Short mmCIF file of C-alpha atoms in Angstrom, two decimals:
data_model
loop_
_atom_site.label_atom_id
_atom_site.label_comp_id
_atom_site.label_asym_id
_atom_site.label_seq_id
_atom_site.Cartn_x
_atom_site.Cartn_y
_atom_site.Cartn_z
CA UNK A 23 -41.50 24.49 -81.77
CA UNK A 24 -41.17 21.89 -78.89
CA UNK A 25 -38.11 22.27 -76.77
CA UNK A 26 -35.63 20.06 -74.74
CA UNK A 27 -35.39 21.64 -71.35
CA UNK A 28 -32.19 21.38 -69.31
CA UNK A 29 -31.77 22.43 -65.53
CA UNK A 30 -29.83 24.10 -64.07
CA UNK A 31 -28.31 26.33 -66.80
CA UNK A 32 -25.21 26.64 -64.57
CA UNK A 33 -23.98 24.40 -61.87
CA UNK A 34 -20.90 25.00 -59.69
CA UNK A 35 -19.61 22.03 -57.61
CA UNK A 36 -16.47 21.17 -55.54
CA UNK A 37 -14.10 18.50 -56.92
CA UNK A 38 -15.02 15.12 -55.61
CA UNK A 39 -18.72 15.91 -55.31
CA UNK A 40 -21.46 14.14 -57.16
CA UNK A 41 -23.68 16.14 -59.54
CA UNK A 42 -26.93 15.30 -61.43
CA UNK A 43 -27.76 17.17 -64.56
CA UNK A 44 -31.38 17.13 -65.57
CA UNK A 45 -33.19 17.13 -68.90
CA UNK A 46 -36.73 16.98 -69.93
CA UNK A 47 -36.85 15.61 -73.51
CA UNK A 48 -39.57 16.34 -75.90
CA UNK A 49 -42.63 14.27 -74.79
CA UNK A 50 -43.07 11.96 -77.75
CA UNK A 51 -39.38 11.39 -78.29
CA UNK A 52 -37.82 7.90 -77.74
CA UNK A 53 -34.08 8.40 -78.19
CA UNK A 54 -32.09 10.51 -75.74
CA UNK A 55 -28.45 11.72 -75.71
CA UNK A 56 -25.81 13.45 -73.75
CA UNK A 57 -23.06 15.43 -75.33
CA UNK A 58 -20.39 17.67 -73.73
CA UNK A 59 -18.30 20.64 -74.98
CA UNK A 60 -15.34 21.71 -73.03
CA UNK A 61 -14.82 25.51 -73.60
CA UNK A 62 -13.14 26.19 -76.94
CA UNK A 63 -13.27 22.52 -78.01
CA UNK A 64 -15.53 20.52 -80.23
CA UNK A 65 -18.84 18.82 -79.05
CA UNK A 66 -18.33 15.20 -77.93
CA UNK A 67 -20.78 12.42 -77.81
CA UNK A 68 -21.15 10.72 -74.43
CA UNK A 69 -24.13 8.36 -74.45
CA UNK A 70 -27.34 7.48 -76.05
CA UNK A 71 -30.41 5.98 -74.51
CA UNK A 72 -33.32 4.04 -75.78
CA UNK A 73 -35.94 1.73 -74.38
CA UNK A 74 -34.72 2.34 -70.84
CA UNK A 75 -31.16 1.25 -71.50
CA UNK A 76 -27.89 2.62 -72.82
CA UNK A 77 -27.67 2.14 -76.64
CA UNK A 78 -24.20 3.46 -77.38
CA UNK A 79 -21.52 5.15 -75.32
CA UNK A 80 -18.15 6.80 -76.07
CA UNK A 81 -14.80 6.24 -74.33
CA UNK A 82 -15.48 9.32 -72.28
CA UNK A 83 -18.49 7.71 -70.61
CA UNK A 84 -16.70 5.62 -67.99
CA UNK A 85 -17.73 4.34 -64.57
CA UNK A 86 -17.83 7.85 -63.30
CA UNK A 87 -21.01 8.56 -65.39
CA UNK A 88 -24.42 7.09 -65.34
CA UNK A 89 -27.75 7.94 -66.98
CA UNK A 90 -31.32 7.35 -65.81
CA UNK A 91 -34.83 8.01 -66.95
CA UNK A 92 -36.42 7.86 -63.49
CA UNK A 93 -39.96 8.81 -64.22
CA UNK A 94 -40.76 8.69 -67.89
CA UNK A 95 -40.25 12.33 -68.40
CA UNK A 96 -36.84 13.25 -66.95
CA UNK A 97 -33.52 12.09 -68.44
CA UNK A 98 -30.53 12.56 -65.99
CA UNK A 99 -26.85 12.43 -66.25
CA UNK A 100 -24.96 11.70 -62.90
CA UNK A 101 -21.32 12.33 -62.51
CA UNK A 102 -19.77 10.85 -59.46
CA UNK A 103 -16.63 12.25 -57.85
CA UNK A 104 -16.32 15.23 -60.27
CA UNK A 105 -12.89 16.19 -61.46
CA UNK A 106 -11.60 19.52 -62.67
CA UNK A 107 -11.65 18.20 -66.15
CA UNK A 108 -15.25 17.52 -66.13
CA UNK A 109 -15.90 21.27 -66.34
CA UNK A 110 -17.84 21.68 -69.63
CA UNK A 111 -21.12 22.48 -71.17
CA UNK A 112 -23.31 19.37 -71.22
CA UNK A 113 -26.04 19.11 -73.82
CA UNK A 114 -29.02 16.85 -73.69
CA UNK A 115 -30.70 16.01 -76.94
CA UNK A 116 -33.65 13.94 -78.18
CA UNK A 117 -35.36 12.62 -81.18
CA UNK A 118 -38.54 10.75 -81.99
CA UNK A 119 -36.72 8.35 -84.17
CA UNK A 120 -33.18 7.35 -84.89
CA UNK A 121 -31.45 10.71 -85.51
CA UNK A 122 -30.51 10.04 -89.05
CA UNK A 123 -34.01 9.47 -90.31
CA UNK A 124 -36.49 12.19 -91.04
CA UNK A 125 -36.71 13.36 -87.51
CA UNK A 126 -34.13 15.82 -86.48
CA UNK A 127 -32.21 15.93 -83.25
CA UNK A 128 -33.31 18.67 -80.80
CA UNK A 129 -30.72 19.90 -78.44
CA UNK A 130 -31.23 21.63 -75.15
CA UNK A 131 -29.59 24.93 -74.25
CA UNK A 132 -26.97 23.11 -72.10
CA UNK A 133 -25.87 23.02 -68.46
CA UNK A 134 -22.60 24.71 -67.82
CA UNK A 135 -20.79 22.63 -65.19
CA UNK A 136 -17.97 24.28 -63.28
CA UNK A 137 -15.86 22.09 -61.04
CA UNK A 138 -13.78 23.99 -58.52
CA UNK B 28 -13.24 5.45 -85.88
CA UNK B 29 -14.38 8.52 -87.79
CA UNK B 30 -12.73 11.92 -87.89
CA UNK B 31 -14.14 15.22 -88.99
CA UNK B 32 -11.83 18.02 -89.90
CA UNK B 33 -12.73 21.75 -90.36
CA UNK B 34 -9.66 23.58 -91.43
CA UNK B 35 -10.98 27.12 -91.05
CA UNK B 36 -11.04 28.27 -87.40
CA UNK B 37 -12.59 31.61 -88.34
CA UNK B 38 -14.10 33.43 -91.27
CA UNK B 39 -15.41 36.76 -91.77
CA UNK B 40 -17.60 38.12 -94.68
CA UNK B 41 -19.72 41.15 -95.34
CA UNK B 42 -23.42 41.02 -95.10
CA UNK B 43 -25.16 39.74 -98.32
CA UNK B 44 -22.14 37.92 -99.58
CA UNK B 45 -21.80 34.27 -100.02
CA UNK B 46 -19.47 32.14 -97.86
CA UNK B 47 -18.38 28.54 -98.05
CA UNK B 48 -17.31 26.59 -95.00
CA UNK B 49 -15.15 23.50 -95.57
CA UNK B 50 -15.41 20.09 -93.99
CA UNK B 51 -13.60 16.91 -94.73
CA UNK B 52 -14.07 13.50 -93.05
CA UNK B 53 -12.54 10.17 -92.85
CA UNK B 54 -14.40 6.83 -92.30
CA UNK B 55 -14.44 3.33 -93.63
CA UNK B 56 -18.29 3.29 -93.46
CA UNK B 57 -20.20 3.25 -96.66
CA UNK B 58 -23.53 4.32 -95.11
CA UNK B 59 -23.55 7.43 -93.13
CA UNK B 60 -25.04 10.90 -92.76
CA UNK B 61 -23.48 14.24 -92.64
CA UNK B 62 -24.77 17.44 -90.86
CA UNK B 63 -24.00 20.98 -90.33
CA UNK B 64 -25.01 22.47 -86.98
CA UNK B 65 -25.04 26.17 -85.91
CA UNK B 66 -24.08 27.31 -82.44
CA UNK B 67 -24.96 30.97 -81.83
CA UNK B 68 -23.69 32.79 -78.66
CA UNK B 69 -26.57 31.24 -76.67
CA UNK B 70 -24.61 27.98 -77.23
CA UNK B 71 -27.74 25.99 -78.26
CA UNK B 72 -27.08 23.60 -81.12
CA UNK B 73 -29.25 24.16 -84.06
CA UNK B 74 -29.45 21.77 -87.11
CA UNK B 75 -28.83 23.65 -90.37
CA UNK B 76 -28.72 20.92 -92.94
CA UNK B 77 -28.41 17.15 -93.36
CA UNK B 78 -27.06 14.89 -96.23
CA UNK B 79 -27.45 11.27 -96.60
CA UNK B 80 -24.45 9.75 -98.11
CA UNK B 81 -26.31 7.44 -100.49
CA UNK B 82 -28.08 10.41 -102.21
CA UNK B 83 -26.07 12.10 -104.87
CA UNK B 84 -28.23 15.17 -104.92
CA UNK B 85 -26.77 17.96 -102.73
CA UNK B 86 -29.08 19.05 -99.91
CA UNK B 87 -30.52 22.52 -99.69
CA UNK B 88 -32.43 24.50 -97.19
CA UNK B 89 -33.45 27.97 -98.12
CA UNK B 90 -30.09 29.97 -98.14
CA UNK B 91 -28.07 26.99 -97.08
CA UNK B 92 -26.70 24.39 -99.47
CA UNK B 93 -23.98 21.65 -99.38
CA UNK B 94 -21.48 20.48 -101.86
CA UNK B 95 -21.15 16.88 -101.04
CA UNK B 96 -18.21 15.03 -102.72
CA UNK B 97 -18.30 11.40 -101.47
CA UNK B 98 -15.12 10.26 -103.17
CA UNK B 99 -13.18 13.14 -101.89
CA UNK B 100 -14.90 12.85 -98.45
CA UNK B 101 -15.67 16.54 -98.53
CA UNK B 102 -18.84 18.19 -97.22
CA UNK B 103 -18.87 22.04 -97.60
CA UNK B 104 -21.58 24.39 -96.47
CA UNK B 105 -22.52 27.44 -98.72
CA UNK B 106 -24.40 30.21 -97.17
CA UNK B 107 -25.96 32.68 -99.80
CA UNK B 108 -27.00 36.21 -99.01
CA UNK B 109 -25.44 36.00 -95.53
CA UNK B 110 -27.25 37.89 -92.73
CA UNK B 111 -26.07 39.29 -89.51
CA UNK B 112 -28.01 36.52 -87.62
CA UNK B 113 -25.78 33.89 -89.38
CA UNK B 114 -23.02 34.89 -87.05
CA UNK B 115 -22.19 31.70 -85.10
CA UNK B 116 -19.95 28.72 -84.75
CA UNK B 117 -20.59 26.09 -87.47
CA UNK B 118 -19.89 22.50 -86.80
CA UNK B 119 -19.71 19.70 -89.26
CA UNK B 120 -20.77 16.42 -87.99
CA UNK B 121 -20.79 12.73 -89.02
CA UNK B 122 -22.93 9.89 -87.96
CA UNK B 123 -22.67 6.20 -89.22
CA UNK B 124 -25.70 4.36 -90.21
CA UNK B 125 -25.55 1.30 -88.03
CA UNK B 126 -28.05 -1.48 -87.97
CA UNK B 127 -29.78 -0.54 -84.67
CA UNK B 128 -29.54 1.53 -81.64
CA UNK B 129 -29.10 5.29 -81.36
CA UNK B 130 -25.85 6.58 -82.80
CA UNK B 131 -23.72 9.38 -81.67
CA UNK B 132 -22.55 12.30 -83.84
CA UNK B 133 -18.80 12.92 -84.32
CA UNK B 134 -18.12 16.69 -84.58
CA UNK B 135 -15.48 18.83 -86.14
CA UNK B 136 -13.90 21.52 -84.13
CA UNK B 137 -15.95 24.20 -85.61
CA UNK B 138 -15.62 27.41 -87.73
CA UNK B 139 -16.43 30.72 -86.27
CA UNK B 140 -18.35 32.62 -88.87
CA UNK B 141 -18.60 36.38 -88.45
CA UNK B 142 -20.97 38.40 -90.65
CA UNK B 143 -19.93 42.01 -90.75
CA UNK B 144 -22.49 44.75 -91.42
#
């Protein structure tokens, strides 16, 4: 089965630094998502991306965050000036069509971000 | 805004037994989708089953089935003949069916299911 690939699996950064989390969605997929899960809490939607622009974003996704599809294969999440509370598992996901149709949403294995 | 509530933080059953995980939700939307996701210790999110709100028939996928009660806004997951590999966190999720764009999922807090040998 095709996979969504996320790198790195674990990233450690100092508070105030910028981090970029990388994802390679499945090649023929058109919709891309970022979710996060703080340890012991529920998974939270951050942003969706389609046709090279943000389609929907949650309240969490403020000016500190940005997303980009720089080269047609990668999908990145940039977090500027990281804070301790940004420590979480960040999941990338993709689907060929809108998630609620016959195509299912594929999740990556996540990047565990630790802000010290 | 939508909310999803899973009232069972943890459940434990013996292998081969049947177990039901509860989920309720609150929404003013009339068209939406409901999902159950499994998160094993590897923490990868895996879709278990999906239900479209406009369909009255309950979805089934092999040993997994749902009891969808739209009026009560209830969406429980039944796992039959439970297996050790079913041990995981299970998340109930909601997604509204909007006119365009790519919509995000609203998740519940999860139920930790433990299958005992």
